[in-house]
PDB file of C-alpha atoms in Angstrom:
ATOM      1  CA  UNK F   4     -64.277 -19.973  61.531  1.00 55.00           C
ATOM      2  CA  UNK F   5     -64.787 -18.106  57.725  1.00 65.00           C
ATOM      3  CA  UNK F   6     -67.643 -18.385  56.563  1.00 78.00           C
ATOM      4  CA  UNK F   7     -68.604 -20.439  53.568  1.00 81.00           C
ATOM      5  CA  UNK F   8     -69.244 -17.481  51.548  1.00 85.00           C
ATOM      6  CA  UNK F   9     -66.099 -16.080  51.848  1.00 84.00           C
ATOM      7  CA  UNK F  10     -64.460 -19.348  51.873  1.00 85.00           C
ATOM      8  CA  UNK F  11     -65.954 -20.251  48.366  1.00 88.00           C
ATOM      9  CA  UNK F  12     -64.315 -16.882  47.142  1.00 91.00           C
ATOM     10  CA  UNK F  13     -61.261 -17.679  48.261  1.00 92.00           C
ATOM     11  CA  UNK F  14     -60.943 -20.810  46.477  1.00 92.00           C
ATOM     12  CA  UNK F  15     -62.513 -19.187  43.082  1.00 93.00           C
ATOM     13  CA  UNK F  16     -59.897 -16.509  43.169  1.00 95.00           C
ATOM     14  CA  UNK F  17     -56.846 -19.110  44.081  1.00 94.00           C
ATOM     15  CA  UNK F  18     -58.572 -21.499  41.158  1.00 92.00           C
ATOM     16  CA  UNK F  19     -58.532 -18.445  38.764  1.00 94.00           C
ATOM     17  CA  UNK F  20     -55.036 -17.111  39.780  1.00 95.00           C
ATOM     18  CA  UNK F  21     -53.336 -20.576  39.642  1.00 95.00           C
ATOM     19  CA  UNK F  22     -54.537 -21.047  36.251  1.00 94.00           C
ATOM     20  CA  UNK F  23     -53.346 -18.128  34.971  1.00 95.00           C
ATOM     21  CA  UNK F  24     -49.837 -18.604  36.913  1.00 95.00           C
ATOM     22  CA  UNK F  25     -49.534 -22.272  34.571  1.00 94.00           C
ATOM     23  CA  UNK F  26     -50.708 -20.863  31.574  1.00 94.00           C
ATOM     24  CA  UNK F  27     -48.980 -17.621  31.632  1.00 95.00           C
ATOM     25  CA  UNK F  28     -45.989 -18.122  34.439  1.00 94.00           C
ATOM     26  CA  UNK F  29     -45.905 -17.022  37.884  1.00 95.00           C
ATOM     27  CA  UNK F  30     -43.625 -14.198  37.249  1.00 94.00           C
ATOM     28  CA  UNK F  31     -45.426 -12.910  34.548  1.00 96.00           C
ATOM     29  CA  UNK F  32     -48.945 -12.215  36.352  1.00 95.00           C
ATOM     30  CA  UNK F  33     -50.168  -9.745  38.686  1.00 95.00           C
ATOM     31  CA  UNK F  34     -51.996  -9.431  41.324  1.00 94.00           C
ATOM     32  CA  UNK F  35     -54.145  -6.938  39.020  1.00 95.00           C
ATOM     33  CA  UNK F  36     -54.282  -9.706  36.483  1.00 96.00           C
ATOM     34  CA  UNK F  37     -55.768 -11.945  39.167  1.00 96.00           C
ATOM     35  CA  UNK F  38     -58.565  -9.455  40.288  1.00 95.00           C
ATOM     36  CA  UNK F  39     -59.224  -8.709  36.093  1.00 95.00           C
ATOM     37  CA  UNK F  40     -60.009 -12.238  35.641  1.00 95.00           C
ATOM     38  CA  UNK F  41     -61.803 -12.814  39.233  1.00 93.00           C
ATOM     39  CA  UNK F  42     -63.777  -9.640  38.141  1.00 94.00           C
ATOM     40  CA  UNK F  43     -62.901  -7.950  41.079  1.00 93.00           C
ATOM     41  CA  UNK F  44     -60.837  -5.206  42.372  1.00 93.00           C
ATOM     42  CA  UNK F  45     -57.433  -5.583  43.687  1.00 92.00           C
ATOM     43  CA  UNK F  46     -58.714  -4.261  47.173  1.00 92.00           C
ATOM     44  CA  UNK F  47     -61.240  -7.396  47.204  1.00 92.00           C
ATOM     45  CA  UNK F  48     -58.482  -9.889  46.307  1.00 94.00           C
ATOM     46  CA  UNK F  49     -55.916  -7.908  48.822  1.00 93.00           C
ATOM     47  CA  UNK F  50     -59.157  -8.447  51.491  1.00 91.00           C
ATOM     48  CA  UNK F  51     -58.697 -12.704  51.207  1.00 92.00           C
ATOM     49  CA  UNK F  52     -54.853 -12.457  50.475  1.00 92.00           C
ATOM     50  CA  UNK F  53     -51.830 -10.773  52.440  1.00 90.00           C
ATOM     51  CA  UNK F  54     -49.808 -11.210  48.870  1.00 90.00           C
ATOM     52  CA  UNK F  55     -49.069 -13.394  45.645  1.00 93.00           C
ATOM     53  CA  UNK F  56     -47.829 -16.165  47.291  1.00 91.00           C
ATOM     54  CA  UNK F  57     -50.465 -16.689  49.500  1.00 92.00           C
ATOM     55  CA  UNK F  58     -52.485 -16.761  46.366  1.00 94.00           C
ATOM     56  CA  UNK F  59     -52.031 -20.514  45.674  1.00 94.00           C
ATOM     57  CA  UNK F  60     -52.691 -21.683  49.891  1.00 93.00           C
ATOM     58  CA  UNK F  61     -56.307 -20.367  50.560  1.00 91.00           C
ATOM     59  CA  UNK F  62     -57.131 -23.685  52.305  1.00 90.00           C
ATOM     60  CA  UNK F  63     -53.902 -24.191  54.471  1.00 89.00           C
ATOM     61  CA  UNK F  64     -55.713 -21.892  57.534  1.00 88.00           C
ATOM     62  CA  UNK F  65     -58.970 -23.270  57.602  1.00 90.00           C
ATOM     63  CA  UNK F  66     -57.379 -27.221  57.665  1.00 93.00           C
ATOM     64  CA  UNK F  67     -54.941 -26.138  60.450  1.00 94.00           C
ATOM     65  CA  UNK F  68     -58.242 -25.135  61.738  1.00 94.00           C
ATOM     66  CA  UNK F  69     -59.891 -28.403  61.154  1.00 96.00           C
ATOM     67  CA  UNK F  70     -56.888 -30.374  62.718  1.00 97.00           C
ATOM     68  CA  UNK F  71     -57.084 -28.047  65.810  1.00 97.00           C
ATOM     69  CA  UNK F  72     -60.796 -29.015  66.501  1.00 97.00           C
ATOM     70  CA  UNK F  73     -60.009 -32.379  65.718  1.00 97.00           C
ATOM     71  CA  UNK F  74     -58.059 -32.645  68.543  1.00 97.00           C
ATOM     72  CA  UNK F  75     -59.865 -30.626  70.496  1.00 96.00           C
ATOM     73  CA  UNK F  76     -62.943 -32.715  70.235  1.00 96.00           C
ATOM     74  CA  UNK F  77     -61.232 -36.039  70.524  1.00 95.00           C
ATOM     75  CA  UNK F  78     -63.780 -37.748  73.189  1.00 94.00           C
ATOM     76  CA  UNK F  79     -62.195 -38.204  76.893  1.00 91.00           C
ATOM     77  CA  UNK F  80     -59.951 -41.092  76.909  1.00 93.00           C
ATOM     78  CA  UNK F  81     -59.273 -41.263  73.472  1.00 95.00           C
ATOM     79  CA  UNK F  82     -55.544 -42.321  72.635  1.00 95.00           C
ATOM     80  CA  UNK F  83     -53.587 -39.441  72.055  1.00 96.00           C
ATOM     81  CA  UNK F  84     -51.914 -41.053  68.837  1.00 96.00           C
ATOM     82  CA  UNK F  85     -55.510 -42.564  67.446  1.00 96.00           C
ATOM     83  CA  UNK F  86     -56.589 -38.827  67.679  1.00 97.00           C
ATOM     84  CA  UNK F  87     -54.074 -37.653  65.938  1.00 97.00           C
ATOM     85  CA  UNK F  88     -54.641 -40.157  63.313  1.00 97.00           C
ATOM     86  CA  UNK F  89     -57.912 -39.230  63.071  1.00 97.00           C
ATOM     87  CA  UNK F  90     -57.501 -35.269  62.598  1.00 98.00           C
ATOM     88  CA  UNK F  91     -54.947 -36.498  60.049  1.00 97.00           C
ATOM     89  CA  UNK F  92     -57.472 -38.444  58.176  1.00 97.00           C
ATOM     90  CA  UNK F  93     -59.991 -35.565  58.337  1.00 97.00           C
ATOM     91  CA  UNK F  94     -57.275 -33.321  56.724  1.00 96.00           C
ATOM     92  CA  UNK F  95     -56.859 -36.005  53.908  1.00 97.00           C
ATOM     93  CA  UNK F  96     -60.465 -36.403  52.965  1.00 97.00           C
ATOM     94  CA  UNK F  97     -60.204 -32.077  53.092  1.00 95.00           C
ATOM     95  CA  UNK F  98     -57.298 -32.023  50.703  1.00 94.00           C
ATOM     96  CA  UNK F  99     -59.361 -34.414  48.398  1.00 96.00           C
ATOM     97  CA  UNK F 100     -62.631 -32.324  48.617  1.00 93.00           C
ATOM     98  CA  UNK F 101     -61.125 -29.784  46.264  1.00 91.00           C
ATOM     99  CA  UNK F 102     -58.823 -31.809  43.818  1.00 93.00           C
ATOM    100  CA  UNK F 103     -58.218 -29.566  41.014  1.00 91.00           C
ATOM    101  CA  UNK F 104     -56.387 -27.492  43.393  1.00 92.00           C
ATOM    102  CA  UNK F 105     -54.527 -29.549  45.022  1.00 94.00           C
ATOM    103  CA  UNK F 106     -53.372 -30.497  41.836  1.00 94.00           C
ATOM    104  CA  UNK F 107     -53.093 -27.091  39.980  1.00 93.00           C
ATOM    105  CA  UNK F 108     -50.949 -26.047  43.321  1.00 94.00           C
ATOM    106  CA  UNK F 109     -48.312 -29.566  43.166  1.00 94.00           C
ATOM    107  CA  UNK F 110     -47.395 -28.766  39.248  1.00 93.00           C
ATOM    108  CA  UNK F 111     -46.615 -24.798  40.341  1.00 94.00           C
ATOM    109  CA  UNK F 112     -44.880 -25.764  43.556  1.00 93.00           C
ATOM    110  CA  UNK F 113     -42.934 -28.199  41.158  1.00 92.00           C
ATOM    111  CA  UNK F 114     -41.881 -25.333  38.705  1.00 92.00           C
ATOM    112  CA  UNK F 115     -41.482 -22.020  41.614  1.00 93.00           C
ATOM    113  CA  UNK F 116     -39.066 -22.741  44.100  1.00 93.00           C
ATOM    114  CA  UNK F 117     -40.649 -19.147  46.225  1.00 91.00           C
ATOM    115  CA  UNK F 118     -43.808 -21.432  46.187  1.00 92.00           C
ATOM    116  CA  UNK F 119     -42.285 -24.595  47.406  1.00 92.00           C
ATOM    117  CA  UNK F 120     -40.628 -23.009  50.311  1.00 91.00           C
ATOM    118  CA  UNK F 121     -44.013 -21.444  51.308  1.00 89.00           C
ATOM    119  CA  UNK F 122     -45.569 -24.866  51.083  1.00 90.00           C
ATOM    120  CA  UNK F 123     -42.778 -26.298  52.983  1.00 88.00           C
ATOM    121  CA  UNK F 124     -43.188 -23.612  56.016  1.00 88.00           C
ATOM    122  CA  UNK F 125     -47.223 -24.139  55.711  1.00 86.00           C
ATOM    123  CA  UNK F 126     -46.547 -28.202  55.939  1.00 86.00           C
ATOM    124  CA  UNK F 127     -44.372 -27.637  59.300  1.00 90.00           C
ATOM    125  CA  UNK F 128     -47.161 -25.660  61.151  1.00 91.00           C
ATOM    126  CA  UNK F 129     -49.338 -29.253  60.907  1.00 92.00           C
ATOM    127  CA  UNK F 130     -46.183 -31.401  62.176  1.00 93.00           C
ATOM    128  CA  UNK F 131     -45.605 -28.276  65.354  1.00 95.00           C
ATOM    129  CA  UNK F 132     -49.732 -29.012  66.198  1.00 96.00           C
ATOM    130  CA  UNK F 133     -50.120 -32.680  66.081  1.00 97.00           C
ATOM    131  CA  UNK F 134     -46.540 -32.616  67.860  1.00 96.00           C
ATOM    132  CA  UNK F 135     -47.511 -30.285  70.810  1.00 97.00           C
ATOM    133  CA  UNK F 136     -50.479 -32.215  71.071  1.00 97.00           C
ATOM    134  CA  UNK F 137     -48.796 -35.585  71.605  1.00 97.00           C
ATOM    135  CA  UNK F 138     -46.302 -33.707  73.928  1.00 96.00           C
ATOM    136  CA  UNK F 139     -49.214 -33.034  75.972  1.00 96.00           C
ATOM    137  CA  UNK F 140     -51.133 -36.121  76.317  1.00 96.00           C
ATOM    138  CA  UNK F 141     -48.893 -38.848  75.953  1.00 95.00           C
ATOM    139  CA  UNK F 142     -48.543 -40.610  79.432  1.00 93.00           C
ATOM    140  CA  UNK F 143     -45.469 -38.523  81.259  1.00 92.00           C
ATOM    141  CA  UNK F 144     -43.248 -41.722  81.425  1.00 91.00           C
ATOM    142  CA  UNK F 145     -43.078 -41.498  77.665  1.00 91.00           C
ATOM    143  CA  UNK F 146     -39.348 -40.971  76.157  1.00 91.00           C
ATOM    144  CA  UNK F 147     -39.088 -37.352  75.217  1.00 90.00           C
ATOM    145  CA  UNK F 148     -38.138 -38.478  71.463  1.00 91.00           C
ATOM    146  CA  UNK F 149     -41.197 -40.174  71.133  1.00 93.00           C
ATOM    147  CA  UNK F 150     -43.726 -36.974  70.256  1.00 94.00           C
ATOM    148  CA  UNK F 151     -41.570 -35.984  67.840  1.00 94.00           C
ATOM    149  CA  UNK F 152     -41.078 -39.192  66.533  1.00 93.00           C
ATOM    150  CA  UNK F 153     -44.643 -40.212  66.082  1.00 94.00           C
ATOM    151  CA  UNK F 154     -45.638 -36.381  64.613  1.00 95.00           C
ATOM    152  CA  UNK F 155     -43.043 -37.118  61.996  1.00 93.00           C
ATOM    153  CA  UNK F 156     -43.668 -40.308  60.928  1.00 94.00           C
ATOM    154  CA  UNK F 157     -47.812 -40.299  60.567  1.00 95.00           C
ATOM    155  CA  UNK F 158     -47.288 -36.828  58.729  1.00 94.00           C
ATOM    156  CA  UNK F 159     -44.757 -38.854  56.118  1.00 93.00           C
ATOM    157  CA  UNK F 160     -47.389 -40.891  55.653  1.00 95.00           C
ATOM    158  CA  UNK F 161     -49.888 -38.592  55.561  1.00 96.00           C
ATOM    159  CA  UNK F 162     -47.488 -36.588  52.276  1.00 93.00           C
ATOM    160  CA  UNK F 163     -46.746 -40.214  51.064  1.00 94.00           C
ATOM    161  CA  UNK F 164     -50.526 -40.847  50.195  1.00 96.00           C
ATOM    162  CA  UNK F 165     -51.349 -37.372  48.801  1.00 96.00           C
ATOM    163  CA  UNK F 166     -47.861 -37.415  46.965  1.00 94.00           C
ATOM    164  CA  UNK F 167     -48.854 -40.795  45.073  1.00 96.00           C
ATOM    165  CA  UNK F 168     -52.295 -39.582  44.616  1.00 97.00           C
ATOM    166  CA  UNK F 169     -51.374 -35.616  43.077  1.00 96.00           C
ATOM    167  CA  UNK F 170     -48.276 -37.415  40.830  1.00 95.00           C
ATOM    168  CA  UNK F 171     -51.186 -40.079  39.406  1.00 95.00           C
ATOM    169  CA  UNK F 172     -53.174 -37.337  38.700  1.00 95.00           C
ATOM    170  CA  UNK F 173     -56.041 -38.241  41.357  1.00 95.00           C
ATOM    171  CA  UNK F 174     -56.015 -41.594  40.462  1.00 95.00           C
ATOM    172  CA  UNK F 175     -55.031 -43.561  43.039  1.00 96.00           C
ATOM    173  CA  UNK F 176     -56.738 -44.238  46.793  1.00 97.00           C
ATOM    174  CA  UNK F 177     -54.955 -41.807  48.938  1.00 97.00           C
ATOM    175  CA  UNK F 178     -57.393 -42.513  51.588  1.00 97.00           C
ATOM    176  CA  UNK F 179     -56.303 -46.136  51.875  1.00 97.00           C
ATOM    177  CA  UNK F 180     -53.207 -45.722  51.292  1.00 97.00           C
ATOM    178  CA  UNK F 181     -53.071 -43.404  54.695  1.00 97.00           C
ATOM    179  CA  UNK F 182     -55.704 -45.758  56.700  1.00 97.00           C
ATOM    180  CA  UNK F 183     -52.760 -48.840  55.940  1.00 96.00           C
ATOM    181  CA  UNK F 184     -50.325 -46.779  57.166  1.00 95.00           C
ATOM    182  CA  UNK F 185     -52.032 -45.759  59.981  1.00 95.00           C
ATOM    183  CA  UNK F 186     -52.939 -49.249  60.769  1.00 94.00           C
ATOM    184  CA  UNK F 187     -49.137 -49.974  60.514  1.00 93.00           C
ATOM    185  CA  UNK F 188     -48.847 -47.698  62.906  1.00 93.00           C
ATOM    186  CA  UNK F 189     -51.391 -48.899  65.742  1.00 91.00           C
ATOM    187  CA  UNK F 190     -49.358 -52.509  65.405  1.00 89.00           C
ATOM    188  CA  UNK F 191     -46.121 -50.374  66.014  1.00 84.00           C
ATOM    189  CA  UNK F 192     -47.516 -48.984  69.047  1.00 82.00           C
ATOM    190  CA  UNK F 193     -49.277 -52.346  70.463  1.00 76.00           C
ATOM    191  CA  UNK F 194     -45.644 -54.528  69.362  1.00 63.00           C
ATOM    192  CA  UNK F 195     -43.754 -51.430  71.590  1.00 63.00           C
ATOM    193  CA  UNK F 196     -46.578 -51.961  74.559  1.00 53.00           C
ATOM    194  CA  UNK F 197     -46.136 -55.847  74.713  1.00 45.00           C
ATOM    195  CA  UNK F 198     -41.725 -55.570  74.922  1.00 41.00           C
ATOM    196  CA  UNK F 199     -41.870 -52.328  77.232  1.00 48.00           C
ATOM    197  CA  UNK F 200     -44.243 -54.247  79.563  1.00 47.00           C
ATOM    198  CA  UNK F 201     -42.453 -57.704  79.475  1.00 47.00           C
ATOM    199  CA  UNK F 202     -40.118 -58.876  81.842  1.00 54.00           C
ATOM    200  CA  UNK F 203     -36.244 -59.482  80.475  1.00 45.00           C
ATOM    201  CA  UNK F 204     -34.027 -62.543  80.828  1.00 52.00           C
ATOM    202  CA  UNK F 205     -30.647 -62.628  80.327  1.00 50.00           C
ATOM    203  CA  UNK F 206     -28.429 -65.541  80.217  1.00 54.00           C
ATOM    204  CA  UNK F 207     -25.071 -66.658  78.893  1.00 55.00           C
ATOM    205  CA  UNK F 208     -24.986 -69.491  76.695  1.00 57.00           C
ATOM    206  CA  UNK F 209     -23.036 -71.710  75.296  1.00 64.00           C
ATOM    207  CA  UNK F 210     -21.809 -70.706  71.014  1.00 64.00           C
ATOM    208  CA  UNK F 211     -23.032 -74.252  69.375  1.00 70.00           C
ATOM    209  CA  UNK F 212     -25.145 -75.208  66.650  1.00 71.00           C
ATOM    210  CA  UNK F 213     -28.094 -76.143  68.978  1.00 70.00           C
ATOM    211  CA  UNK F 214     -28.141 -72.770  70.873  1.00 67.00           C
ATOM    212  CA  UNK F 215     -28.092 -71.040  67.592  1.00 70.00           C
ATOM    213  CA  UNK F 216     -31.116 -73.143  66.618  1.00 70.00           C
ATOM    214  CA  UNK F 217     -33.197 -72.385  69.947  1.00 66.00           C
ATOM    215  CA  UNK F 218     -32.201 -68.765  69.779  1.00 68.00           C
ATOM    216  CA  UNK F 219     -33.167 -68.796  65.850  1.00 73.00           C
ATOM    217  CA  UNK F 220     -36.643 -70.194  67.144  1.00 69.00           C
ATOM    218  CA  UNK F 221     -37.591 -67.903  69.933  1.00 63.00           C
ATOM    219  CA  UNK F 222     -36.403 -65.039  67.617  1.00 62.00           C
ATOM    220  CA  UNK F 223     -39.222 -66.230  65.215  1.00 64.00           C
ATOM    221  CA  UNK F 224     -41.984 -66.620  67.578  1.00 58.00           C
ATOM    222  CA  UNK F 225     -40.784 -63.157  69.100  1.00 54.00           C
ATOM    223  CA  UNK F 226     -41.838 -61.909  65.460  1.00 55.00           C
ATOM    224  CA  UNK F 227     -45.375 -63.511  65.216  1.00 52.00           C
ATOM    225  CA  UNK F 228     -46.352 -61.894  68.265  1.00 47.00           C
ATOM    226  CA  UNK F 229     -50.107 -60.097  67.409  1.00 47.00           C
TER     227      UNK F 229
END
């Protein structure tokens, strides 16, 4: 894992760079420019950054990292989707520890298209972990969709929450916003558990008004199952 140190000079150096890339445009700034205003040499900035792009993601790494050990450390037994929730809420509250970044990066990544692809390809490697990891620990009876399926949908709501929260300029509650959808979740998952493990009946009955009525009242109580 980086050290703090270096960590904390990585973000100065993005800070400093991203604020130049707004002010002055992305095109128009160098990597010189960048170490000038760090005061710094190029070597030192070329020593936390491959290249320019990479410039504006000096956090992506170390949160990939943070997911990982979430996962890793999830406690025997754990449900394999509740720890996936729960590395995805530690990489929310990590996005949020440094908000004038996040921010600074959303309005470039709005205005440079080579920046908004990189973001896109950094966003995918969080889906591929928390993916591989429900592959592996969801019970083996579980449809093969379903991984994939779960990854996708708590990461939407995952970019939902810090998507409302960068556009309102850090004003809104991104971190309840993602616990209600989470919580939405764990109801999808218990509502699945109770139909996959119930018995079916099927029967043919007769098209009348009073069969309509039952089948309108069962369909009801079906719905306000807990």
């Amino acid at each position: 894992m980086t050290s703090r140190r270096t960590l904390e000079t990585k973000y100065r150096i993005s800070e400093t760079a991203m604020a130049l890339f707004l002010k002055e445009g992305y095109a128009n700034v160098t990597v010189e420019a960048v170490a000038e205003a760090s005061s710094l040499s190029r070597r030192s900035v070329f020593r936390h950054f491959e290249s320019k792009d990479e410039l504006v993601f000096p956090d992506h790494t170390e949160r990939i990292g943070l997911v990982e050990r979430c996962l890793l450390e999830a406690a025997p037994g754990t449900d394999p989707v509740d720890a996936v929730i729960a590395a995805t809420e530690a990489a929310l509250r990590d996005f949020l520890s440094r908000p004038e970044l996040v921010l600074r990066r959303y309005k470039l990544t709005r205005v440079v298209p080579e920046l908004r692809k990189r973001e896109v390809i950094e966003h995918e490697r969080y889906v591929a972990l928390t993916r591989s990891y429900l592959r592996d620990h969801l019970p083996p009876d579980t449809p093969p969709f379903q991984p994939m399926a779960l990854a996708a949908i708590i990461d939407a709501i995952h970019r939902s929450a810090l998507g409302n929260w960068v556009r309102g300029g850090g004003t809104t509650d991104a971190l309840a916003e993602l616990a209600a959808g989470m919580d939405w979740i764990r109801r999808l998952m218990v509502h699945q558990s109770t139909f996959s493990a119930a018995p079916l009946l099927l029967a043919l009955l007769p098209d009348t008004p009073q069969t309509r009525r039952v089948l309108t009242s069962l369909k009801d109580a079906a719905q306000e199952l807990p």
